[in-house]
């Protein structure tokens, strides 16, 4: 049961990610019949619960940032992502 105060204490989050990352995230969610919002909310709940795996991931990300490690997709990765989007596009079936 959702309390009335919980319903009105929501915060909106706005951020930008690369087109490739957005596509991959969207595909992964779509394949599992999840919304991106549901996945993000669950991820944050794991942070709140101090899930050791998630905390290690955040620590690694922080270390990578300090060491300026860049994550890049190959051209083949990008093409594969867009192929998946095209093949899973429900709109084209209408």
PDB file of C-alpha atoms in Angstrom:
ATOM      1  CA  UNK A   1       0.000   0.000   0.000  1.00  0.00           C
ATOM      2  CA  UNK A   2       1.392   3.387  -1.015  1.00  0.00           C
ATOM      3  CA  UNK A   3       0.971   6.092   1.546  1.00  0.00           C
ATOM      4  CA  UNK A   4      -0.404   9.392   0.314  1.00  0.00           C
ATOM      5  CA  UNK A   5       2.734  11.210   1.490  1.00  0.00           C
ATOM      6  CA  UNK A   6       4.969   8.779  -0.484  1.00  0.00           C
ATOM      7  CA  UNK A   7       3.047   9.517  -3.662  1.00  0.00           C
ATOM      8  CA  UNK A   8       3.678  13.247  -3.360  1.00  0.00           C
ATOM      9  CA  UNK A   9       7.284  12.983  -2.169  1.00  0.00           C
ATOM     10  CA  UNK A  10       8.656  11.854  -5.518  1.00  0.00           C
ATOM     11  CA  UNK A  11      11.623  13.559  -7.120  1.00  0.00           C
ATOM     12  CA  UNK A  12      12.237  13.871 -10.813  1.00  0.00           C
ATOM     13  CA  UNK A  13      15.695  12.983 -12.113  1.00  0.00           C
ATOM     14  CA  UNK A  14      17.034  14.392 -15.361  1.00  0.00           C
ATOM     15  CA  UNK A  15      20.367  13.464 -16.878  1.00  0.00           C
ATOM     16  CA  UNK A  16      21.933  12.908 -20.258  1.00  0.00           C
ATOM     17  CA  UNK A  17      23.571   9.702 -21.430  1.00  0.00           C
ATOM     18  CA  UNK A  18      25.051   8.781 -24.773  1.00  0.00           C
ATOM     19  CA  UNK A  19      22.746   7.660 -27.553  1.00  0.00           C
ATOM     20  CA  UNK A  20      24.417   4.240 -27.520  1.00  0.00           C
ATOM     21  CA  UNK A  21      24.037   3.805 -23.770  1.00  0.00           C
ATOM     22  CA  UNK A  22      20.383   4.863 -23.944  1.00  0.00           C
ATOM     23  CA  UNK A  23      19.720   2.379 -26.736  1.00  0.00           C
ATOM     24  CA  UNK A  24      21.405  -0.491 -24.892  1.00  0.00           C
ATOM     25  CA  UNK A  25      19.568   0.353 -21.650  1.00  0.00           C
ATOM     26  CA  UNK A  26      16.252   0.627 -23.446  1.00  0.00           C
ATOM     27  CA  UNK A  27      16.746  -2.704 -25.225  1.00  0.00           C
ATOM     28  CA  UNK A  28      17.752  -4.496 -22.020  1.00  0.00           C
ATOM     29  CA  UNK A  29      14.660  -3.154 -20.259  1.00  0.00           C
ATOM     30  CA  UNK A  30      12.349  -3.889 -23.198  1.00  0.00           C
ATOM     31  CA  UNK A  31      13.553  -7.480 -23.438  1.00  0.00           C
ATOM     32  CA  UNK A  32      12.604  -7.967 -19.789  1.00  0.00           C
ATOM     33  CA  UNK A  33       9.322  -6.038 -20.008  1.00  0.00           C
ATOM     34  CA  UNK A  34      10.609  -3.379 -17.624  1.00  0.00           C
ATOM     35  CA  UNK A  35      10.543   0.379 -17.837  1.00  0.00           C
ATOM     36  CA  UNK A  36      13.781   2.308 -17.522  1.00  0.00           C
ATOM     37  CA  UNK A  37      12.221   4.065 -14.515  1.00  0.00           C
ATOM     38  CA  UNK A  38      11.554   0.746 -12.757  1.00  0.00           C
ATOM     39  CA  UNK A  39      15.158  -0.346 -13.263  1.00  0.00           C
ATOM     40  CA  UNK A  40      16.586   2.959 -12.079  1.00  0.00           C
ATOM     41  CA  UNK A  41      14.339   2.971  -8.984  1.00  0.00           C
ATOM     42  CA  UNK A  42      15.438  -0.574  -8.110  1.00  0.00           C
ATOM     43  CA  UNK A  43      19.096   0.351  -8.613  1.00  0.00           C
ATOM     44  CA  UNK A  44      18.721   3.267  -6.208  1.00  0.00           C
ATOM     45  CA  UNK A  45      16.981   1.012  -3.684  1.00  0.00           C
ATOM     46  CA  UNK A  46      20.037  -1.270  -3.802  1.00  0.00           C
ATOM     47  CA  UNK A  47      22.230   1.744  -3.046  1.00  0.00           C
ATOM     48  CA  UNK A  48      19.988   2.654  -0.104  1.00  0.00           C
ATOM     49  CA  UNK A  49      20.264  -0.911   1.184  1.00  0.00           C
ATOM     50  CA  UNK A  50      24.051  -0.700   0.741  1.00  0.00           C
ATOM     51  CA  UNK A  51      24.102  -3.800  -1.457  1.00  0.00           C
ATOM     52  CA  UNK A  52      27.792  -4.823  -1.495  1.00  0.00           C
ATOM     53  CA  UNK A  53      27.827  -5.579  -5.244  1.00  0.00           C
ATOM     54  CA  UNK A  54      26.361  -2.201  -6.134  1.00  0.00           C
ATOM     55  CA  UNK A  55      28.630  -0.352  -3.706  1.00  0.00           C
ATOM     56  CA  UNK A  56      31.663  -2.114  -5.262  1.00  0.00           C
ATOM     57  CA  UNK A  57      30.422  -1.076  -8.702  1.00  0.00           C
ATOM     58  CA  UNK A  58      30.130   2.554  -7.546  1.00  0.00           C
ATOM     59  CA  UNK A  59      33.595   2.389  -5.995  1.00  0.00           C
ATOM     60  CA  UNK A  60      35.004   1.000  -9.253  1.00  0.00           C
ATOM     61  CA  UNK A  61      33.300   3.747 -11.244  1.00  0.00           C
ATOM     62  CA  UNK A  62      34.761   6.325  -8.885  1.00  0.00           C
ATOM     63  CA  UNK A  63      38.246   4.821  -9.231  1.00  0.00           C
ATOM     64  CA  UNK A  64      37.901   4.736 -13.023  1.00  0.00           C
ATOM     65  CA  UNK A  65      36.843   8.371 -13.019  1.00  0.00           C
ATOM     66  CA  UNK A  66      39.826   9.341 -10.871  1.00  0.00           C
ATOM     67  CA  UNK A  67      42.093   7.456 -13.270  1.00  0.00           C
ATOM     68  CA  UNK A  68      40.223   8.855 -16.287  1.00  0.00           C
ATOM     69  CA  UNK A  69      39.382   5.449 -17.695  1.00  0.00           C
ATOM     70  CA  UNK A  70      37.118   5.867 -20.701  1.00  0.00           C
ATOM     71  CA  UNK A  71      34.599   3.271 -21.756  1.00  0.00           C
ATOM     72  CA  UNK A  72      34.116   3.174 -25.494  1.00  0.00           C
ATOM     73  CA  UNK A  73      31.946   1.132 -27.777  1.00  0.00           C
ATOM     74  CA  UNK A  74      33.357  -0.343 -30.946  1.00  0.00           C
ATOM     75  CA  UNK A  75      31.645   0.398 -34.245  1.00  0.00           C
ATOM     76  CA  UNK A  76      30.477  -3.233 -34.276  1.00  0.00           C
ATOM     77  CA  UNK A  77      28.913  -2.805 -30.781  1.00  0.00           C
ATOM     78  CA  UNK A  78      27.010   0.254 -31.946  1.00  0.00           C
ATOM     79  CA  UNK A  79      25.757  -1.488 -35.096  1.00  0.00           C
ATOM     80  CA  UNK A  80      24.630  -4.489 -33.040  1.00  0.00           C
ATOM     81  CA  UNK A  81      22.686  -2.263 -30.663  1.00  0.00           C
ATOM     82  CA  UNK A  82      20.843  -0.518 -33.467  1.00  0.00           C
ATOM     83  CA  UNK A  83      20.132  -3.843 -35.183  1.00  0.00           C
ATOM     84  CA  UNK A  84      18.524  -5.054 -31.950  1.00  0.00           C
ATOM     85  CA  UNK A  85      16.389  -1.915 -31.749  1.00  0.00           C
ATOM     86  CA  UNK A  86      15.204  -2.348 -35.329  1.00  0.00           C
ATOM     87  CA  UNK A  87      14.418  -6.026 -34.785  1.00  0.00           C
ATOM     88  CA  UNK A  88      12.505  -5.354 -31.547  1.00  0.00           C
ATOM     89  CA  UNK A  89      10.615  -2.281 -32.690  1.00  0.00           C
ATOM     90  CA  UNK A  90       6.921  -2.919 -31.981  1.00  0.00           C
ATOM     91  CA  UNK A  91       5.819   0.185 -33.898  1.00  0.00           C
ATOM     92  CA  UNK A  92       6.921  -1.218 -37.277  1.00  0.00           C
ATOM     93  CA  UNK A  93       4.535  -4.150 -36.775  1.00  0.00           C
ATOM     94  CA  UNK A  94       1.490  -1.881 -36.782  1.00  0.00           C
TER      95      UNK A  94
END
